[in-house]
């Protein structure tokens, strides 16, 4: 049996490997609702009313489904306790992880999907993870021919720690498996998983999910990745637009402290396909809402789909004009215009300058 227990080895852990808690308090409402919606979907699959999730939280189910809602860690912990009590599945964290996709991680998820491989996505995540608020804190580092990913709950919640780590590590692996899926290769699996808690009664399910040795009662929660597996190419990688997409996603994350999450989500869905932007109808369908409902929500926020699209187009155009030597006709195509004339007029309206003048000025020495 590859699932085993291992005594804590305190000498094996250095303080730098575990990220210190940020300044967010346990009752600060900063956590987005992506994950709770996945949990609700899993409960409904089990014929359980997701209403059970909100008992003793002060939240409504409608608020939990609203992308603008933010919950505190204390509320999140109660939601998970309620779900665990109601569910017939003791390995609920692993089941939730199987349902996750990169869009459930919000802005960071779209940025990760633009990377070349897991190794690049891990490096990118290290830079940006601190700018997002999460239920667990992550840190990754290179160690010889392996990459180590550490996780610890943001606040102490020992009764739900297995759920939090199962969802976190399981979600990471499930998404990486999706991004690296190849009919000619076996599904991605870690070299080893180490967990800081005792083996639960369903511990055999860990082997089925992770498909590698799983050790319990360790000093830290850690995934060990083989270097060669971390370099498997992502099937979502596009070398033409990847660097731009990553840079723009990084900008959006850093600039979006007060921006509604719905707007962030739409921006990133648009950034996935520069030059072939999805329509509002297609984005509404992805979000499982009606086009009218999405338009109404944006109007209530003082914006519109067209405004968000134009802002994304402007950002992309500015980046290409600044960092590339592409012809204006090519840039026009990459931002969704059929000809350079329409692009010229739109860019001048956005910035007050024609694209040629903007490019010339951007390349002047400071």
CSV table of C-alpha atoms in Angstrom, one decimal:
chain,number,residue,atom,x,y,z
A,1,UNK,CA,0.0,0.0,0.0
A,2,UNK,CA,1.5,3.3,-1.0
A,3,UNK,CA,-0.6,5.3,1.3
A,4,UNK,CA,1.2,5.5,4.7
A,5,UNK,CA,1.9,7.6,7.7
A,6,UNK,CA,5.1,9.3,8.4
A,7,UNK,CA,6.3,11.0,11.6
A,8,UNK,CA,6.9,14.7,11.5
A,9,UNK,CA,10.4,15.7,10.6
A,10,UNK,CA,10.8,19.2,11.9
A,11,UNK,CA,14.4,19.4,10.6
A,12,UNK,CA,13.1,19.0,7.0
A,13,UNK,CA,11.0,22.2,7.1
A,14,UNK,CA,12.3,25.8,6.9
A,15,UNK,CA,10.2,28.8,7.7
A,16,UNK,CA,10.6,30.2,4.3
A,17,UNK,CA,8.6,27.4,2.8
A,18,UNK,CA,5.4,28.3,4.5
A,19,UNK,CA,3.9,31.7,3.6
A,20,UNK,CA,3.1,33.8,6.7
A,21,UNK,CA,-0.5,34.8,7.1
A,22,UNK,CA,-1.5,38.1,5.5
A,23,UNK,CA,-3.2,41.0,7.3
A,24,UNK,CA,-6.7,39.8,6.5
A,25,UNK,CA,-8.8,39.0,9.5
A,26,UNK,CA,-10.9,35.9,10.0
A,27,UNK,CA,-14.1,38.0,9.7
A,28,UNK,CA,-13.0,40.2,6.8
A,29,UNK,CA,-15.3,39.5,3.8
A,30,UNK,CA,-12.7,39.1,1.1
A,31,UNK,CA,-13.1,35.5,-0.3
A,32,UNK,CA,-14.9,35.2,-3.7
A,33,UNK,CA,-17.7,32.7,-4.2
A,34,UNK,CA,-16.2,30.5,-7.0
A,35,UNK,CA,-15.5,27.5,-4.9
A,36,UNK,CA,-18.9,27.6,-3.0
A,37,UNK,CA,-20.7,27.3,-6.3
A,38,UNK,CA,-18.7,24.2,-7.1
A,39,UNK,CA,-19.6,22.7,-3.7
A,40,UNK,CA,-23.3,23.6,-4.3
A,41,UNK,CA,-23.2,21.8,-7.6
A,42,UNK,CA,-21.7,18.6,-6.0
A,43,UNK,CA,-24.4,18.6,-3.3
A,44,UNK,CA,-27.1,18.9,-5.9
A,45,UNK,CA,-25.6,15.9,-7.7
A,46,UNK,CA,-26.1,14.1,-4.4
A,47,UNK,CA,-29.8,15.3,-4.4
A,48,UNK,CA,-29.0,17.6,-1.4
A,49,UNK,CA,-30.5,21.0,-1.3
A,50,UNK,CA,-27.6,23.5,-1.3
A,51,UNK,CA,-29.6,25.6,1.1
A,52,UNK,CA,-28.0,23.6,3.9
A,53,UNK,CA,-24.7,25.3,3.1
A,54,UNK,CA,-25.7,28.6,4.5
A,55,UNK,CA,-26.9,27.6,8.0
A,56,UNK,CA,-25.5,29.9,10.7
A,57,UNK,CA,-23.5,32.0,8.2
A,58,UNK,CA,-25.7,35.1,7.9
A,59,UNK,CA,-25.7,34.5,4.1
A,60,UNK,CA,-28.5,33.8,1.7
A,61,UNK,CA,-28.1,31.2,-1.1
A,62,UNK,CA,-28.8,33.9,-3.6
A,63,UNK,CA,-25.8,35.9,-2.2
A,64,UNK,CA,-23.6,32.8,-2.4
A,65,UNK,CA,-24.4,32.5,-6.1
A,66,UNK,CA,-23.7,36.2,-6.7
A,67,UNK,CA,-20.2,36.8,-8.1
A,68,UNK,CA,-20.0,40.1,-6.3
A,69,UNK,CA,-20.5,38.6,-2.9
A,70,UNK,CA,-17.4,38.2,-0.6
A,71,UNK,CA,-17.4,36.0,2.5
A,72,UNK,CA,-15.1,35.8,5.5
A,73,UNK,CA,-12.9,32.8,6.4
A,74,UNK,CA,-15.2,32.2,9.3
A,75,UNK,CA,-18.3,32.0,7.1
A,76,UNK,CA,-16.4,29.9,4.5
A,77,UNK,CA,-15.4,27.4,7.3
A,78,UNK,CA,-19.0,27.2,8.4
A,79,UNK,CA,-20.2,26.6,4.8
A,80,UNK,CA,-17.8,23.7,4.4
A,81,UNK,CA,-18.8,22.2,7.8
A,82,UNK,CA,-22.4,22.4,6.8
A,83,UNK,CA,-21.7,20.7,3.4
A,84,UNK,CA,-19.6,18.0,5.1
A,85,UNK,CA,-22.4,17.2,7.6
A,86,UNK,CA,-25.0,17.1,4.9
A,87,UNK,CA,-23.1,15.1,2.3
A,88,UNK,CA,-23.1,11.4,1.9
A,89,UNK,CA,-19.5,11.6,0.6
A,90,UNK,CA,-16.8,11.6,3.3
A,91,UNK,CA,-14.2,12.5,0.6
A,92,UNK,CA,-16.1,15.6,-0.4
A,93,UNK,CA,-12.9,17.7,-0.9
A,94,UNK,CA,-11.7,15.2,-3.5
A,95,UNK,CA,-15.1,15.1,-5.2
A,96,UNK,CA,-15.2,18.9,-5.4
A,97,UNK,CA,-11.7,18.9,-6.8
A,98,UNK,CA,-12.8,16.7,-9.6
A,99,UNK,CA,-15.4,19.3,-10.6
A,100,UNK,CA,-13.0,22.2,-10.7
A,101,UNK,CA,-11.7,24.0,-13.9
A,102,UNK,CA,-9.3,26.8,-14.3
A,103,UNK,CA,-12.1,29.4,-14.6
A,104,UNK,CA,-13.2,28.6,-11.0
A,105,UNK,CA,-9.9,30.3,-9.9
A,106,UNK,CA,-11.0,33.6,-11.3
A,107,UNK,CA,-8.4,35.9,-12.8
A,108,UNK,CA,-5.4,33.8,-11.7
A,109,UNK,CA,-6.9,30.7,-13.4
A,110,UNK,CA,-7.0,32.4,-16.8
A,111,UNK,CA,-3.5,33.6,-16.4
A,112,UNK,CA,-2.3,30.0,-15.5
A,113,UNK,CA,-4.1,28.6,-18.5
A,114,UNK,CA,-2.1,30.9,-20.7
A,115,UNK,CA,1.2,29.5,-19.5
A,116,UNK,CA,3.4,27.1,-21.5
A,117,UNK,CA,3.6,24.4,-18.9
A,118,UNK,CA,3.1,23.6,-15.2
A,119,UNK,CA,6.6,24.8,-14.3
A,120,UNK,CA,5.9,28.2,-15.8
A,121,UNK,CA,2.4,28.4,-14.2
A,122,UNK,CA,4.0,27.6,-10.8
A,123,UNK,CA,6.5,30.4,-11.2
A,124,UNK,CA,3.7,32.8,-12.3
A,125,UNK,CA,1.5,31.7,-9.4
A,126,UNK,CA,4.3,32.5,-6.9
A,127,UNK,CA,4.3,36.1,-8.2
A,128,UNK,CA,0.6,36.6,-8.1
A,129,UNK,CA,-0.9,34.4,-5.5
A,130,UNK,CA,-0.3,37.0,-2.8
A,131,UNK,CA,-2.5,39.5,-4.6
A,132,UNK,CA,-5.5,37.2,-4.4
A,133,UNK,CA,-7.4,36.1,-1.2
A,134,UNK,CA,-7.6,32.3,-0.7
A,135,UNK,CA,-8.6,29.7,1.9
A,136,UNK,CA,-5.1,28.2,1.8
A,137,UNK,CA,-1.7,29.8,1.3
A,138,UNK,CA,0.6,28.3,-1.4
A,139,UNK,CA,4.3,28.4,-2.1
A,140,UNK,CA,6.4,26.5,-4.6
A,141,UNK,CA,10.1,26.0,-5.0
A,142,UNK,CA,12.6,24.1,-7.1
A,143,UNK,CA,14.5,21.3,-5.3
A,144,UNK,CA,16.9,19.4,-7.5
A,145,UNK,CA,14.9,17.5,-10.1
A,146,UNK,CA,11.6,18.1,-8.4
A,147,UNK,CA,9.3,21.1,-7.7
A,148,UNK,CA,7.7,21.3,-4.3
A,149,UNK,CA,4.3,22.9,-3.6
A,150,UNK,CA,3.4,23.7,0.0
A,151,UNK,CA,-0.1,24.6,1.3
A,152,UNK,CA,-1.4,25.7,4.7
A,153,UNK,CA,-4.9,26.9,5.7
A,154,UNK,CA,-5.0,30.7,5.9
A,155,UNK,CA,-6.5,30.3,9.5
A,156,UNK,CA,-6.5,27.4,11.8
A,157,UNK,CA,-9.5,25.2,11.2
A,158,UNK,CA,-8.4,21.7,12.1
A,159,UNK,CA,-11.8,20.1,11.8
A,160,UNK,CA,-12.0,21.0,8.1
A,161,UNK,CA,-8.3,20.9,7.2
A,162,UNK,CA,-8.5,17.6,5.3
A,163,UNK,CA,-11.3,19.2,3.1
A,164,UNK,CA,-9.3,22.4,2.5
A,165,UNK,CA,-6.2,20.5,1.5
A,166,UNK,CA,-8.0,17.9,-0.5
A,167,UNK,CA,-9.8,20.6,-2.5
A,168,UNK,CA,-6.6,22.7,-2.9
A,169,UNK,CA,-4.1,20.0,-3.9
A,170,UNK,CA,-6.8,18.0,-5.7
A,171,UNK,CA,-8.0,21.1,-7.6
A,172,UNK,CA,-4.5,21.9,-8.7
A,173,UNK,CA,-3.9,18.4,-9.9
A,174,UNK,CA,-7.2,18.1,-11.7
A,175,UNK,CA,-6.7,21.4,-13.5
A,176,UNK,CA,-3.1,20.5,-14.5
A,177,UNK,CA,-4.4,17.2,-15.8
A,178,UNK,CA,-6.9,18.9,-17.9
A,179,UNK,CA,-4.4,21.5,-19.3
A,180,UNK,CA,-1.8,18.7,-20.1
A,181,UNK,CA,-4.3,16.1,-21.4
A,182,UNK,CA,-2.8,14.1,-24.2
A,183,UNK,CA,-4.1,10.8,-25.7
A,184,UNK,CA,-0.5,9.7,-26.1
A,185,UNK,CA,0.5,10.2,-22.5
A,186,UNK,CA,-0.8,9.0,-19.1
A,187,UNK,CA,-2.6,11.5,-16.9
A,188,UNK,CA,-0.3,13.8,-14.9
A,189,UNK,CA,0.5,12.5,-11.4
A,190,UNK,CA,2.8,13.8,-8.6
A,191,UNK,CA,5.8,11.9,-7.4
A,192,UNK,CA,4.5,12.1,-3.9
A,193,UNK,CA,2.0,13.8,-1.6
A,194,UNK,CA,2.7,14.6,2.0
A,195,UNK,CA,-0.1,15.6,4.4
A,196,UNK,CA,0.1,17.0,7.9
A,197,UNK,CA,-3.0,15.3,9.3
A,198,UNK,CA,-3.8,11.7,10.3
A,199,UNK,CA,-5.2,9.4,7.5
A,200,UNK,CA,-9.0,9.7,7.3
A,201,UNK,CA,-11.2,6.6,7.1
A,202,UNK,CA,-11.4,7.1,3.3
A,203,UNK,CA,-7.6,7.4,2.9
A,204,UNK,CA,-7.6,4.7,0.1
A,205,UNK,CA,-9.4,7.3,-2.1
A,206,UNK,CA,-6.3,9.5,-2.0
A,207,UNK,CA,-4.3,6.8,-3.9
A,208,UNK,CA,-7.1,6.5,-6.5
A,209,UNK,CA,-7.1,10.3,-7.0
A,210,UNK,CA,-3.4,11.3,-6.8
A,211,UNK,CA,-2.1,8.0,-8.2
A,212,UNK,CA,1.2,8.3,-6.2
A,213,UNK,CA,2.5,7.6,-2.7
A,214,UNK,CA,0.5,9.6,-0.1
A,215,UNK,CA,2.0,10.0,3.3
A,216,UNK,CA,0.1,11.3,6.4
A,217,UNK,CA,1.2,12.8,9.7
A,218,UNK,CA,4.0,14.8,8.0
A,219,UNK,CA,5.4,18.1,9.1
A,220,UNK,CA,3.8,20.0,6.2
A,221,UNK,CA,1.3,19.6,3.4
A,222,UNK,CA,3.4,19.2,0.3
A,223,UNK,CA,3.1,17.9,-3.3
A,224,UNK,CA,6.4,16.7,-4.9
A,225,UNK,CA,6.3,17.1,-8.7
A,226,UNK,CA,8.8,15.5,-11.1
A,227,UNK,CA,10.7,18.1,-13.1
A,228,UNK,CA,9.9,16.3,-16.4
A,229,UNK,CA,6.2,16.3,-15.6
A,230,UNK,CA,6.2,20.0,-14.7
A,231,UNK,CA,7.4,20.7,-18.2
A,232,UNK,CA,4.6,18.9,-20.0
A,233,UNK,CA,3.1,21.4,-22.4
A,234,UNK,CA,-0.4,22.9,-21.8
A,235,UNK,CA,-2.9,22.3,-24.5
A,236,UNK,CA,-4.2,25.9,-24.0
A,237,UNK,CA,-0.8,27.5,-24.6
A,238,UNK,CA,-0.6,29.9,-27.6
A,239,UNK,CA,2.9,31.2,-28.1
A,240,UNK,CA,1.7,34.1,-30.1
A,241,UNK,CA,-0.4,35.6,-27.4
A,242,UNK,CA,0.8,33.9,-24.1
A,243,UNK,CA,3.2,36.6,-23.0
A,244,UNK,CA,0.7,39.3,-23.7
A,245,UNK,CA,-2.1,37.4,-21.9
A,246,UNK,CA,0.1,36.8,-18.8
A,247,UNK,CA,1.2,40.5,-18.7
A,248,UNK,CA,-2.4,41.8,-19.1
A,249,UNK,CA,-3.8,39.3,-16.5
A,250,UNK,CA,-1.0,40.5,-14.1
A,251,UNK,CA,-2.0,44.1,-14.7
A,252,UNK,CA,-5.7,43.3,-14.2
A,253,UNK,CA,-5.0,41.5,-10.9
A,254,UNK,CA,-2.9,44.3,-9.6
A,255,UNK,CA,-5.4,47.0,-10.7
A,256,UNK,CA,-8.6,45.2,-9.7
A,257,UNK,CA,-8.8,45.8,-6.0
A,258,UNK,CA,-12.1,47.6,-6.1
A,259,UNK,CA,-13.3,46.2,-9.4
A,260,UNK,CA,-16.3,43.8,-9.3
A,261,UNK,CA,-15.4,40.2,-9.9
A,262,UNK,CA,-17.9,39.9,-12.7
A,263,UNK,CA,-16.1,42.6,-14.6
A,264,UNK,CA,-12.7,40.8,-13.9
A,265,UNK,CA,-14.2,37.5,-15.1
A,266,UNK,CA,-15.5,39.0,-18.4
A,267,UNK,CA,-12.2,40.7,-19.0
A,268,UNK,CA,-10.3,37.5,-18.6
A,269,UNK,CA,-12.7,35.5,-20.8
A,270,UNK,CA,-12.1,38.1,-23.5
A,271,UNK,CA,-8.3,37.9,-23.0
A,272,UNK,CA,-8.4,34.1,-23.7
A,273,UNK,CA,-9.2,34.8,-27.4
A,274,UNK,CA,-7.6,38.0,-28.6
A,275,UNK,CA,-8.6,38.6,-32.2
A,276,UNK,CA,-11.6,36.4,-31.9
A,277,UNK,CA,-13.5,37.8,-28.9
A,278,UNK,CA,-16.5,35.9,-27.8
A,279,UNK,CA,-19.9,37.7,-27.9
A,280,UNK,CA,-21.9,38.7,-24.9
A,281,UNK,CA,-24.2,35.8,-25.8
A,282,UNK,CA,-21.4,33.3,-25.7
A,283,UNK,CA,-20.0,34.6,-22.4
A,284,UNK,CA,-23.4,34.6,-20.8
A,285,UNK,CA,-23.8,30.9,-21.9
A,286,UNK,CA,-20.4,30.1,-20.4
A,287,UNK,CA,-21.6,31.7,-17.1
A,288,UNK,CA,-24.9,29.9,-17.3
A,289,UNK,CA,-26.9,33.1,-17.2
A,290,UNK,CA,-29.1,34.8,-19.8
A,291,UNK,CA,-27.7,37.6,-22.0
A,292,UNK,CA,-30.4,39.9,-20.6
A,293,UNK,CA,-29.4,39.1,-17.0
A,294,UNK,CA,-25.7,39.7,-17.7
A,295,UNK,CA,-26.4,43.0,-19.4
A,296,UNK,CA,-28.6,44.1,-16.5
A,297,UNK,CA,-26.0,43.2,-13.9
A,298,UNK,CA,-23.3,45.2,-15.8
A,299,UNK,CA,-25.6,48.1,-16.2
A,300,UNK,CA,-26.2,48.1,-12.4
A,301,UNK,CA,-22.4,48.4,-12.0
A,302,UNK,CA,-22.3,51.4,-14.3
A,303,UNK,CA,-20.7,49.6,-17.2
A,304,UNK,CA,-21.5,47.4,-20.2
A,305,UNK,CA,-20.1,44.5,-22.2
A,306,UNK,CA,-19.1,46.8,-25.0
A,307,UNK,CA,-17.2,49.1,-22.6
A,308,UNK,CA,-15.3,46.2,-21.1
A,309,UNK,CA,-14.5,44.9,-24.6
A,310,UNK,CA,-13.2,48.3,-25.7
A,311,UNK,CA,-11.0,48.5,-22.6
A,312,UNK,CA,-9.6,45.1,-23.3
A,313,UNK,CA,-9.0,46.0,-26.9
A,314,UNK,CA,-7.3,49.2,-25.9
A,315,UNK,CA,-4.9,47.4,-23.4
A,316,UNK,CA,-4.0,44.8,-26.1
A,317,UNK,CA,-3.4,47.5,-28.7
A,318,UNK,CA,-1.2,49.5,-26.4
A,319,UNK,CA,0.9,46.5,-25.5
A,320,UNK,CA,1.4,45.5,-29.2
A,321,UNK,CA,2.2,49.1,-30.2
A,322,UNK,CA,4.7,49.4,-27.3
A,323,UNK,CA,6.5,46.0,-27.3
A,324,UNK,CA,6.2,44.8,-30.9
A,325,UNK,CA,7.0,45.9,-34.5
A,326,UNK,CA,3.8,44.4,-35.9
A,327,UNK,CA,2.1,46.3,-38.7
A,328,UNK,CA,-1.0,48.3,-37.8
A,329,UNK,CA,-3.0,46.0,-40.0
A,330,UNK,CA,-1.9,43.0,-38.0
A,331,UNK,CA,-2.6,44.7,-34.7
A,332,UNK,CA,-6.0,45.8,-35.9
A,333,UNK,CA,-6.8,42.1,-36.6
A,334,UNK,CA,-5.5,41.0,-33.2
A,335,UNK,CA,-7.8,43.4,-31.4
A,336,UNK,CA,-10.8,42.4,-33.5
A,337,UNK,CA,-11.1,45.0,-36.2
A,338,UNK,CA,-11.6,44.1,-39.8
A,339,UNK,CA,-9.4,46.8,-41.2
A,340,UNK,CA,-6.8,49.3,-40.1
A,341,UNK,CA,-9.0,52.3,-40.7
A,342,UNK,CA,-11.6,51.3,-38.1
A,343,UNK,CA,-8.8,50.4,-35.7
A,344,UNK,CA,-7.2,53.9,-36.3
A,345,UNK,CA,-10.5,55.7,-35.5
A,346,UNK,CA,-11.2,53.6,-32.4
A,347,UNK,CA,-7.7,53.9,-31.0
A,348,UNK,CA,-7.7,57.7,-31.4
A,349,UNK,CA,-11.1,57.8,-29.6
A,350,UNK,CA,-9.7,55.6,-26.7
A,351,UNK,CA,-6.3,57.4,-26.2
A,352,UNK,CA,-6.6,60.8,-28.0
A,353,UNK,CA,-3.8,59.8,-30.3
A,354,UNK,CA,-3.5,57.9,-33.6
A,355,UNK,CA,-1.8,54.5,-33.2
A,356,UNK,CA,1.3,55.6,-35.2
A,357,UNK,CA,1.9,58.7,-33.1
A,358,UNK,CA,1.3,56.6,-29.9
A,359,UNK,CA,3.9,54.0,-31.0
A,360,UNK,CA,6.4,56.7,-31.9
A,361,UNK,CA,6.1,58.4,-28.6
A,362,UNK,CA,6.3,55.2,-26.6
A,363,UNK,CA,9.6,54.4,-28.1
A,364,UNK,CA,11.2,57.8,-27.4
A,365,UNK,CA,14.1,57.6,-24.9
A,366,UNK,CA,13.2,58.9,-21.4
